[in-house]
PDB file of C-alpha atoms in Angstrom:
ATOM      1  CA  SER A   4       0.000   0.000   0.000  1.00 86.00           C
ATOM      2  CA  VAL A   5       2.942   2.344   0.569  1.00 93.00           C
ATOM      3  CA  ILE A   6       4.296   1.862  -2.955  1.00 93.00           C
ATOM      4  CA  SER A   7       0.931   2.498  -4.573  1.00 91.00           C
ATOM      5  CA  ALA A   8       0.256   5.480  -2.265  1.00 92.00           C
ATOM      6  CA  TYR A   9       3.432   7.107  -3.575  1.00 92.00           C
ATOM      7  CA  PHE A  10       1.712   7.508  -6.941  1.00 91.00           C
ATOM      8  CA  ASP A  11      -1.945   7.735  -5.881  1.00 88.00           C
ATOM      9  CA  ASP A  12      -3.511  11.096  -6.731  1.00 81.00           C
ATOM     10  CA  ARG A  13      -6.858  10.120  -5.192  1.00 86.00           C
ATOM     11  CA  ILE A  14      -5.683  10.416  -1.579  1.00 82.00           C
ATOM     12  CA  THR A  15      -3.270  13.330  -1.581  1.00 89.00           C
ATOM     13  CA  TYR A  16      -2.703  13.196   2.193  1.00 90.00           C
ATOM     14  CA  GLN A  17      -1.305   9.652   1.996  1.00 92.00           C
ATOM     15  CA  LYS A  18       0.636  10.446  -1.160  1.00 93.00           C
ATOM     16  CA  ASP A  19       2.247  13.518   0.401  1.00 93.00           C
ATOM     17  CA  ILE A  20       3.204  11.698   3.616  1.00 93.00           C
ATOM     18  CA  THR A  21       4.478   8.696   1.644  1.00 93.00           C
ATOM     19  CA  ARG A  22       6.608  10.806  -0.664  1.00 95.00           C
ATOM     20  CA  ASP A  23       8.031  12.774   2.250  1.00 93.00           C
ATOM     21  CA  TRP A  24       8.846   9.521   4.063  1.00 93.00           C
ATOM     22  CA  TRP A  25      10.301   7.899   0.938  1.00 93.00           C
ATOM     23  CA  GLU A  26      12.460  10.869   0.008  1.00 92.00           C
ATOM     24  CA  ASN A  27      13.556  12.042   3.465  1.00 90.00           C
ATOM     25  CA  VAL A  28      13.259   9.234   6.015  1.00 90.00           C
ATOM     26  CA  LYS A  29      13.644   5.834   4.339  1.00 88.00           C
ATOM     27  CA  HIS A  30      17.383   6.351   3.863  1.00 89.00           C
ATOM     28  CA  SER A  31      17.813   6.127   7.640  1.00 92.00           C
ATOM     29  CA  TYR A  32      16.528   2.538   7.553  1.00 93.00           C
ATOM     30  CA  GLU A  33      17.248  -0.675   5.725  1.00 94.00           C
ATOM     31  CA  LEU A  34      14.233  -1.308   3.494  1.00 94.00           C
ATOM     32  CA  TRP A  35      13.086  -4.792   2.596  1.00 96.00           C
ATOM     33  CA  ILE A  36      10.314  -5.933   0.294  1.00 95.00           C
ATOM     34  CA  SER A  37       8.845  -9.411   0.053  1.00 95.00           C
ATOM     35  CA  MET A  38       8.861 -11.522  -3.063  1.00 94.00           C
ATOM     36  CA  VAL A  39       5.056 -11.561  -2.812  1.00 93.00           C
ATOM     37  CA  THR A  40       4.922  -7.761  -2.833  1.00 93.00           C
ATOM     38  CA  ARG A  41       7.292  -7.633  -5.785  1.00 94.00           C
ATOM     39  CA  MET A  42       5.081 -10.098  -7.674  1.00 93.00           C
ATOM     40  CA  GLU A  43       2.024  -7.934  -6.898  1.00 92.00           C
ATOM     41  CA  LEU A  44       3.843  -4.889  -8.295  1.00 94.00           C
ATOM     42  CA  GLU A  45       4.961  -6.813 -11.381  1.00 95.00           C
ATOM     43  CA  ALA A  46       1.337  -7.790 -12.045  1.00 95.00           C
ATOM     44  CA  ALA A  47       0.249  -4.151 -12.295  1.00 93.00           C
ATOM     45  CA  GLY A  48      -0.508  -2.780 -15.726  1.00 93.00           C
ATOM     46  CA  GLU A  49       1.664  -0.212 -17.415  1.00 94.00           C
ATOM     47  CA  PRO A  50       2.655   2.503 -16.774  1.00 93.00           C
ATOM     48  CA  LYS A  51       2.206   1.687 -13.075  1.00 92.00           C
ATOM     49  CA  ARG A  52       4.380  -1.441 -13.207  1.00 95.00           C
ATOM     50  CA  SER A  53       7.419   0.440 -14.494  1.00 96.00           C
ATOM     51  CA  ARG A  54       7.018   3.227 -11.940  1.00 95.00           C
ATOM     52  CA  PHE A  55       6.541   0.756  -9.072  1.00 95.00           C
ATOM     53  CA  LEU A  56       9.588  -1.314 -10.025  1.00 96.00           C
ATOM     54  CA  GLN A  57      11.764   1.745 -10.514  1.00 96.00           C
ATOM     55  CA  LEU A  58      10.797   3.019  -7.075  1.00 95.00           C
ATOM     56  CA  ILE A  59      11.853  -0.229  -5.361  1.00 95.00           C
ATOM     57  CA  GLU A  60      15.005  -0.957  -7.363  1.00 94.00           C
ATOM     58  CA  ASP A  61      17.277  -0.175  -4.388  1.00 92.00           C
ATOM     59  CA  VAL A  62      15.144  -2.064  -1.833  1.00 95.00           C
ATOM     60  CA  TYR A  63      16.369  -5.441  -0.574  1.00 96.00           C
ATOM     61  CA  LEU A  64      14.304  -8.472  -1.601  1.00 96.00           C
ATOM     62  CA  LEU A  65      13.171 -11.151   0.868  1.00 96.00           C
ATOM     63  CA  GLU A  66      12.839 -14.635  -0.581  1.00 94.00           C
ATOM     64  CA  LEU A  67       9.760 -16.775  -0.111  1.00 94.00           C
ATOM     65  CA  VAL A  68      10.418 -19.885   1.988  1.00 96.00           C
ATOM     66  CA  ASP A  69       8.041 -22.668   3.043  1.00 96.00           C
ATOM     67  CA  GLU A  70       7.831 -21.391   6.617  1.00 97.00           C
ATOM     68  CA  ILE A  71       6.281 -18.159   5.371  1.00 97.00           C
ATOM     69  CA  GLN A  72       3.491 -20.061   3.614  1.00 96.00           C
ATOM     70  CA  ASP A  73       2.902 -22.102   6.777  1.00 97.00           C
ATOM     71  CA  LEU A  74       2.761 -18.984   8.919  1.00 98.00           C
ATOM     72  CA  ALA A  75       0.365 -17.276   6.484  1.00 97.00           C
ATOM     73  CA  ASP A  76      -1.928 -20.305   6.779  1.00 97.00           C
ATOM     74  CA  LYS A  77      -1.784 -20.035  10.585  1.00 97.00           C
ATOM     75  CA  TYR A  78      -2.692 -16.342  10.512  1.00 97.00           C
ATOM     76  CA  ILE A  79      -5.699 -17.183   8.373  1.00 96.00           C
ATOM     77  CA  SER A  80      -6.731 -20.189  10.498  1.00 97.00           C
ATOM     78  CA  ALA A  81      -6.513 -18.056  13.645  1.00 96.00           C
ATOM     79  CA  GLY A  82      -8.684 -15.351  12.086  1.00 94.00           C
ATOM     80  CA  ILE A  83      -5.912 -12.770  12.231  1.00 94.00           C
ATOM     81  CA  VAL A  84      -6.254 -12.206   8.474  1.00 93.00           C
ATOM     82  CA  PRO A  85      -9.420 -13.093   6.522  1.00 92.00           C
ATOM     83  CA  ASP A  86      -8.846 -15.977   4.097  1.00 90.00           C
ATOM     84  CA  ARG A  87      -9.749 -13.823   1.095  1.00 93.00           C
ATOM     85  CA  TYR A  88      -6.698 -11.641   1.870  1.00 92.00           C
ATOM     86  CA  LEU A  89      -3.947 -14.233   1.503  1.00 92.00           C
ATOM     87  CA  GLY A  90      -1.538 -11.555   0.265  1.00 91.00           C
ATOM     88  CA  ASP A  91      -1.932  -9.687   3.547  1.00 93.00           C
ATOM     89  CA  ALA A  92      -1.233 -12.881   5.481  1.00 95.00           C
ATOM     90  CA  PHE A  93       1.980 -13.217   3.481  1.00 96.00           C
ATOM     91  CA  HIS A  94       3.032  -9.628   4.244  1.00 94.00           C
ATOM     92  CA  LEU A  95       2.618 -10.278   7.958  1.00 96.00           C
ATOM     93  CA  SER A  96       4.357 -13.652   7.690  1.00 97.00           C
ATOM     94  CA  TYR A  97       7.400 -12.122   5.997  1.00 97.00           C
ATOM     95  CA  VAL A  98       8.009  -9.492   8.668  1.00 97.00           C
ATOM     96  CA  THR A  99       7.470 -12.049  11.403  1.00 98.00           C
ATOM     97  CA  TYR A 100       9.672 -14.759   9.882  1.00 98.00           C
ATOM     98  CA  TYR A 101      12.523 -12.423   8.910  1.00 98.00           C
ATOM     99  CA  LYS A 102      12.165 -10.405  12.140  1.00 98.00           C
ATOM    100  CA  ILE A 103      11.729  -7.105  10.354  1.00 97.00           C
ATOM    101  CA  ASP A 104      11.238  -4.362  12.929  1.00 96.00           C
ATOM    102  CA  TYR A 105       8.500  -2.447  11.104  1.00 96.00           C
ATOM    103  CA  LEU A 106       5.738  -3.346   8.706  1.00 95.00           C
ATOM    104  CA  VAL A 107       5.098   0.028   7.084  1.00 94.00           C
ATOM    105  CA  THR A 108       1.645   0.104   5.556  1.00 93.00           C
ATOM    106  CA  TRP A 109      -1.389   2.228   4.846  1.00 93.00           C
ATOM    107  CA  ASN A 110      -3.579  -0.859   5.286  1.00 89.00           C
ATOM    108  CA  CYS A 111      -5.400   0.231   8.415  1.00 87.00           C
ATOM    109  CA  SER A 112      -8.180  -2.309   7.922  1.00 84.00           C
ATOM    110  CA  HIS A 113      -5.969  -5.386   8.279  1.00 80.00           C
ATOM    111  CA  PHE A 114      -2.821  -4.162  10.019  1.00 87.00           C
ATOM    112  CA  ALA A 115      -2.296  -0.615  11.233  1.00 86.00           C
ATOM    113  CA  ASN A 116      -5.016  -0.385  13.833  1.00 89.00           C
ATOM    114  CA  VAL A 117      -5.042  -0.977  17.569  1.00 93.00           C
ATOM    115  CA  THR A 118      -7.331  -4.014  17.510  1.00 92.00           C
ATOM    116  CA  LYS A 119      -5.429  -5.870  14.803  1.00 92.00           C
ATOM    117  CA  ARG A 120      -2.004  -5.066  16.286  1.00 94.00           C
ATOM    118  CA  ARG A 121      -3.187  -6.401  19.654  1.00 95.00           C
ATOM    119  CA  LYS A 122      -4.392  -9.662  18.061  1.00 95.00           C
ATOM    120  CA  ILE A 123      -1.131 -10.070  16.155  1.00 96.00           C
ATOM    121  CA  LYS A 124       0.923  -9.389  19.275  1.00 97.00           C
ATOM    122  CA  LEU A 125      -1.077 -11.907  21.308  1.00 97.00           C
ATOM    123  CA  PHE A 126      -0.880 -14.581  18.591  1.00 98.00           C
ATOM    124  CA  ASN A 127       2.831 -14.101  17.908  1.00 98.00           C
ATOM    125  CA  THR A 128       3.763 -13.924  21.584  1.00 98.00           C
ATOM    126  CA  SER A 129       1.763 -17.065  22.373  1.00 97.00           C
ATOM    127  CA  ALA A 130       3.460 -18.889  19.496  1.00 97.00           C
ATOM    128  CA  GLY A 131       6.934 -17.675  20.495  1.00 98.00           C
ATOM    129  CA  LEU A 132       7.219 -15.599  17.327  1.00 98.00           C
ATOM    130  CA  PHE A 133       8.745 -12.202  16.702  1.00 98.00           C
ATOM    131  CA  VAL A 134       6.308  -9.301  17.046  1.00 98.00           C
ATOM    132  CA  PRO A 135       6.840  -6.558  14.460  1.00 97.00           C
ATOM    133  CA  GLU A 136       5.673  -2.975  14.890  1.00 96.00           C
ATOM    134  CA  ILE A 137       2.940  -2.181  12.378  1.00 94.00           C
ATOM    135  CA  VAL A 138       2.911   1.474  11.443  1.00 94.00           C
ATOM    136  CA  THR A 139       1.976   3.953   8.753  1.00 92.00           C
ATOM    137  CA  PRO A 140       4.700   6.169   7.238  1.00 93.00           C
ATOM    138  CA  GLU A 141       3.507   8.944   9.587  1.00 91.00           C
ATOM    139  CA  PHE A 142       5.085   7.058  12.492  1.00 91.00           C
ATOM    140  CA  PHE A 143       8.538   8.100  11.293  1.00 88.00           C
ATOM    141  CA  MET A 144       7.774  11.758  10.647  1.00 81.00           C
ATOM    142  CA  GLU A 145       9.146  14.471  12.888  1.00 74.00           C
ATOM    143  CA  ASP A 146       7.581  17.842  13.539  1.00 60.00           C
TER     144      ASP A 146
END
């Protein structure tokens, strides 16, 4: 959602925050993107696909391993992520499996909200898994 927000003229607030974060803050962090996210971006039609891929060309790529699929299935079985949003389950599985500190997203319905973060924290803690912080790009912005 962050990559698409960078180019989205429909929600200028998110676009402005995302661009500010991308251009001024992201360089202070090591950015990673999942293979699943890359495949989603590659499936976009032109000219979006080219713009998306150019934007992420300097971002590290995380490989898909079997454990990520298994974890995605567990998130769905536990009701953390609805089964019709398998891609979202993968995003969460990647940051958990690879112990990525932050999942940066504009997806407030499935991730960046208090209720969902609490459920994820409880599930991951109970299973002995890493608990990532789930934030929007605003989290990193300074006054």
